[in-house]
Short mmCIF file of C-alpha atoms in Angstrom, two decimals:
data_model
loop_
_atom_site.label_atom_id
_atom_site.label_comp_id
_atom_site.label_asym_id
_atom_site.label_seq_id
_atom_site.Cartn_x
_atom_site.Cartn_y
_atom_site.Cartn_z
CA UNK A 1311 10.60 -2.63 5.73
CA UNK A 1312 9.97 -0.54 9.11
CA UNK A 1313 13.32 -1.74 10.86
CA UNK A 1314 15.51 -1.08 7.97
CA UNK A 1315 17.28 2.17 9.31
CA UNK A 1316 19.16 2.31 12.18
CA UNK A 1317 20.05 5.74 14.18
CA UNK A 1318 22.89 4.19 16.19
CA UNK A 1319 25.95 2.38 15.44
CA UNK A 1320 27.02 -0.76 17.50
CA UNK A 1321 28.84 -3.74 17.46
CA UNK A 1322 26.81 -5.51 20.11
CA UNK A 1323 25.90 -9.18 19.64
CA UNK A 1324 21.95 -7.94 19.33
CA UNK A 1325 22.56 -5.24 16.82
CA UNK A 1326 24.93 -8.14 14.88
CA UNK A 1327 21.87 -10.43 15.03
CA UNK A 1328 19.27 -7.31 14.11
CA UNK A 1329 21.78 -6.26 10.88
CA UNK A 1330 21.93 -9.90 9.68
CA UNK A 1331 18.49 -10.34 9.93
CA UNK A 1332 18.02 -6.85 8.03
CA UNK A 1333 19.89 -8.38 5.26
CA UNK A 1334 18.41 -11.51 4.99
CA UNK A 1335 15.13 -10.09 4.63
CA UNK A 1336 16.32 -7.53 1.80
CA UNK A 1337 18.08 -10.22 -0.20
CA UNK A 1338 14.88 -12.31 0.11
CA UNK A 1339 12.76 -9.76 -0.95
CA UNK A 1340 14.94 -9.10 -3.86
CA UNK A 1341 15.04 -12.40 -4.62
CA UNK A 1342 11.37 -12.71 -5.23
CA UNK A 1343 11.42 -9.51 -7.29
CA UNK A 1344 10.03 -7.21 -4.29
CA UNK A 1345 11.01 -4.21 -2.79
CA UNK A 1346 12.35 -4.67 0.97
CA UNK A 1347 10.30 -1.75 1.84
CA UNK A 1348 6.96 -3.82 1.38
CA UNK A 1349 8.01 -5.83 4.49
CA UNK A 1350 7.61 -5.16 8.23
CA UNK A 1351 9.67 -7.26 10.29
CA UNK A 1352 8.32 -7.47 13.78
CA UNK A 1353 10.98 -8.40 16.54
CA UNK A 1354 8.94 -11.13 18.82
CA UNK A 1355 10.54 -10.35 22.39
CA UNK A 1356 8.56 -13.04 24.28
CA UNK A 1357 10.65 -13.97 27.94
CA UNK A 1358 12.99 -11.34 27.15
CA UNK A 1359 13.08 -8.25 29.77
CA UNK A 1360 12.01 -4.67 28.61
CA UNK A 1361 15.79 -3.59 28.79
CA UNK A 1362 16.23 -5.44 25.36
CA UNK A 1363 12.95 -3.87 23.67
CA UNK A 1364 14.77 -0.55 24.79
CA UNK A 1365 18.14 -1.62 22.97
CA UNK A 1366 16.11 -2.59 20.03
CA UNK A 1367 14.70 0.67 19.87
CA UNK A 1368 17.90 2.54 20.16
CA UNK A 1369 18.51 0.09 17.03
CA UNK A 1370 15.52 1.63 14.83
CA UNK A 1371 12.90 -1.07 15.87
CA UNK A 1372 9.67 0.26 16.00
CA UNK A 1373 7.71 -2.89 15.43
CA UNK A 1374 7.69 -5.20 18.60
CA UNK A 1375 5.63 -8.69 18.93
CA UNK A 1376 4.70 -10.41 22.18
CA UNK A 1377 2.66 -13.76 22.69
CA UNK A 1378 1.29 -13.45 26.30
CA UNK A 1379 -0.76 -11.00 27.51
CA UNK A 1380 0.67 -10.46 30.80
CA UNK A 1381 3.84 -9.71 29.77
CA UNK A 1382 3.08 -7.72 26.93
CA UNK A 1383 0.85 -5.22 29.28
CA UNK A 1384 3.90 -4.80 31.67
CA UNK A 1385 6.47 -4.10 29.10
CA UNK A 1386 3.90 -1.65 26.93
CA UNK A 1387 3.47 0.09 30.39
CA UNK A 1388 7.22 0.43 31.08
CA UNK A 1389 8.29 1.54 27.80
CA UNK A 1390 5.30 4.00 27.27
CA UNK A 1391 7.77 6.52 26.72
CA UNK A 1392 8.98 4.91 23.41
CA UNK A 1393 7.50 5.29 20.01
CA UNK A 1394 6.64 1.50 19.77
CA UNK A 1395 3.97 -0.53 18.00
CA UNK A 1396 2.88 -3.35 19.59
CA UNK A 1397 1.86 -6.79 17.76
CA UNK A 1398 0.14 -9.30 19.81
CA UNK A 1399 1.02 -12.48 17.83
CA UNK A 1400 -0.17 -15.30 20.31
CA UNK A 1401 -3.36 -16.79 21.19
CA UNK A 1402 -5.61 -14.56 22.84
CA UNK A 1403 -8.39 -15.63 25.43
CA UNK A 1404 -11.60 -13.87 24.72
CA UNK A 1405 -11.79 -12.60 28.24
CA UNK A 1406 -8.10 -10.71 27.81
CA UNK A 1407 -9.54 -9.46 24.51
CA UNK A 1408 -10.26 -5.61 25.46
CA UNK A 1409 -6.98 -5.47 27.85
CA UNK A 1410 -5.12 -6.61 24.86
CA UNK A 1411 -7.00 -3.86 22.60
CA UNK A 1412 -5.81 -1.23 25.25
CA UNK A 1413 -2.22 -1.32 24.40
CA UNK A 1414 -1.88 -3.24 20.97
CA UNK A 1415 -1.87 -1.63 17.64
CA UNK A 1416 -2.21 -4.99 15.83
CA UNK A 1417 -3.61 -8.35 16.89
CA UNK A 1418 -2.64 -10.95 14.41
CA UNK A 1419 -4.54 -14.02 16.22
CA UNK A 1420 -8.26 -13.55 15.48
CA UNK A 1421 -9.78 -17.23 15.04
CA UNK A 1422 -13.09 -17.13 15.98
CA UNK A 1423 -16.45 -15.46 16.15
CA UNK A 1424 -16.45 -14.93 20.38
CA UNK A 1425 -13.00 -13.45 19.86
CA UNK A 1426 -14.14 -10.62 17.47
CA UNK A 1427 -16.95 -10.03 19.55
CA UNK A 1428 -14.84 -9.79 22.64
CA UNK A 1429 -12.64 -7.13 20.83
CA UNK A 1430 -15.44 -4.57 20.17
CA UNK A 1431 -15.39 -1.37 21.89
CA UNK A 1432 -17.33 1.24 21.61
CA UNK A 1433 -14.60 3.90 23.24
CA UNK A 1434 -11.55 2.65 21.91
CA UNK A 1435 -9.73 3.37 18.75
CA UNK A 1436 -10.03 1.04 15.97
CA UNK A 1437 -7.50 -1.74 15.87
CA UNK A 1438 -5.78 -3.36 12.76
CA UNK A 1439 -6.24 -7.49 12.96
CA UNK A 1440 -5.53 -10.45 10.87
CA UNK A 1441 -7.51 -13.43 10.70
CA UNK A 1442 -5.17 -16.18 11.90
CA UNK A 1443 -5.66 -19.77 9.68
CA UNK A 1444 -4.63 -22.95 11.27
CA UNK A 1445 -2.71 -24.78 8.54
CA UNK A 1446 -3.25 -28.08 10.65
CA UNK A 1447 -5.63 -30.84 11.89
CA UNK A 1448 -4.89 -29.62 15.42
CA UNK A 1449 -7.50 -26.93 16.89
CA UNK A 1450 -5.02 -26.76 19.89
CA UNK A 1451 -2.62 -24.79 17.61
CA UNK A 1452 -4.79 -21.87 17.32
CA UNK A 1453 -6.62 -20.33 14.08
CA UNK A 1454 -9.71 -20.91 12.52
CA UNK A 1455 -10.06 -24.26 10.23
CA UNK A 1456 -9.71 -23.64 6.40
CA UNK A 1457 -13.65 -24.28 6.14
CA UNK A 1458 -14.34 -21.72 8.30
CA UNK A 1459 -12.19 -18.80 6.86
CA UNK A 1460 -14.85 -17.18 4.86
CA UNK A 1461 -17.39 -16.87 7.48
CA UNK A 1462 -14.97 -15.46 10.14
CA UNK A 1463 -13.91 -12.52 7.67
CA UNK A 1464 -17.22 -11.37 7.14
CA UNK A 1465 -17.83 -11.27 10.91
CA UNK A 1466 -14.61 -9.23 11.23
CA UNK A 1467 -15.80 -6.74 8.12
CA UNK A 1468 -19.16 -6.64 10.22
CA UNK A 1469 -18.00 -5.61 13.56
CA UNK A 1470 -17.29 -2.15 14.07
CA UNK A 1471 -13.65 -0.53 15.05
CA UNK A 1472 -11.67 -3.20 13.29
CA UNK A 1473 -9.70 -2.96 10.43
CA UNK A 1474 -8.85 -6.26 8.77
CA UNK A 1475 -5.22 -6.58 7.10
CA UNK A 1476 -5.28 -9.69 5.99
CA UNK A 1477 -4.41 -13.29 6.88
CA UNK A 1478 -1.94 -14.85 9.41
CA UNK A 1479 -0.29 -18.38 9.82
CA UNK A 1480 2.24 -20.61 11.50
CA UNK A 1481 3.84 -23.03 9.09
CA UNK A 1482 3.44 -26.73 10.77
CA UNK A 1483 6.84 -28.21 11.68
CA UNK A 1484 6.14 -31.39 9.74
CA UNK A 1485 5.31 -29.72 6.53
CA UNK A 1486 7.89 -27.96 3.96
CA UNK A 1487 7.39 -24.38 4.66
CA UNK A 1488 7.37 -23.09 1.14
CA UNK A 1489 4.49 -25.28 0.52
CA UNK A 1490 2.74 -24.10 3.81
CA UNK A 1491 3.20 -20.67 2.66
CA UNK A 1492 1.72 -21.04 -0.71
CA UNK A 1493 -1.41 -22.54 1.12
CA UNK A 1494 -1.33 -19.12 3.28
CA UNK A 1495 -1.16 -17.10 -0.25
CA UNK A 1496 -4.12 -18.95 -1.90
CA UNK A 1497 -6.13 -18.26 1.59
CA UNK A 1498 -5.36 -14.51 1.19
CA UNK A 1499 -6.76 -14.37 -2.13
CA UNK A 1500 -9.94 -15.59 -0.97
CA UNK A 1501 -9.87 -13.01 2.12
CA UNK A 1502 -9.33 -10.29 -0.75
CA UNK A 1503 -12.43 -11.43 -2.85
CA UNK A 1504 -14.27 -10.22 -0.01
CA UNK A 1505 -11.87 -7.41 1.24
CA UNK A 1506 -9.77 -6.34 -1.52
CA UNK A 1507 -7.88 -4.12 0.59
CA UNK A 1508 -6.77 -6.72 3.18
CA UNK A 1509 -3.89 -7.76 1.26
CA UNK A 1510 -1.49 -8.28 3.91
CA UNK A 1511 0.14 -11.86 5.06
CA UNK A 1512 1.24 -12.23 8.40
CA UNK A 1513 3.84 -15.28 7.92
CA UNK A 1514 7.37 -16.50 8.48
CA UNK A 1515 9.85 -16.88 11.56
CA UNK A 1516 13.31 -16.83 12.53
CA UNK A 1517 13.72 -20.03 10.56
CA UNK A 1518 11.39 -19.82 7.75
CA UNK A 1519 10.95 -16.09 6.76
CA UNK A 1520 12.88 -16.36 3.53
CA UNK A 1521 10.10 -18.72 2.23
CA UNK A 1522 7.43 -16.77 3.46
CA UNK A 1523 8.95 -13.77 1.42
CA UNK A 1524 8.69 -15.69 -1.52
CA UNK A 1525 5.24 -16.59 -0.95
CA UNK A 1526 4.25 -12.91 -0.55
CA UNK A 1527 4.01 -12.49 3.27
CA UNK A 1528 4.09 -8.62 4.26
CA UNK A 1529 4.76 -8.90 7.94
CA UNK A 1530 7.24 -11.04 9.24
CA UNK A 1531 7.34 -12.31 13.15
CA UNK A 1532 11.04 -12.81 14.03
CA UNK A 1533 12.37 -13.81 17.41
CA UNK A 1534 15.22 -15.63 18.31
CA UNK A 1535 17.27 -14.66 15.26
CA UNK A 1536 17.35 -11.39 16.65
CA UNK A 1537 17.08 -11.40 20.01
CA UNK A 1538 19.41 -14.42 20.79
CA UNK A 1539 17.82 -17.54 22.95
CA UNK A 1540 15.07 -16.64 25.15
CA UNK A 1541 16.16 -16.56 28.88
CA UNK A 1542 14.54 -19.49 31.21
CA UNK A 1543 10.49 -19.08 31.78
CA UNK A 1544 9.56 -16.81 34.91
#
């Protein structure tokens, strides 16, 4: 787990929340017969200032997630002196894809062929990506439909400069998380038939990361449980 060590000792509310989530993730991993070291906790800092990310970095956090391009780009530039790995976890417009690729180490939300094509850059380092699966019937939720998962995966594999890590999904609000993440686990098996090395699963947020760990998630996207309530929208 990449946020497992903290170089500073602090009793701040942020440090306490981070420690509680780290402990919760470790407990969930052990309960599932897994090692906590298998898990990467991404702290999602949407709407929070760059100063909070700097505090998190001082507490040993390296993996930071953002949902919105403009905010992510600004924070990445302001915090360029820190050794951070930026994860773009929100829905991504094709016209913003190349800009996101300039700062993001990992993009979690590939959900259509046109977006994959937009990410192809001959003059940029390879980027790690997840294919996002939509677990609902609502296309506005983001993610590829289940029936189109394999064609999208094949297109990613045929596109240079993209390293497919695995599958990503968000549990629907009206479904038990354990059942939703079981569907993600089965989708991951399908992805691995095409790309045996793409075994990662990006799933689980503040309210359901325990169920995600039990289903095999490797990357957890946790926001408010660590950062606290979001500030008012800017």
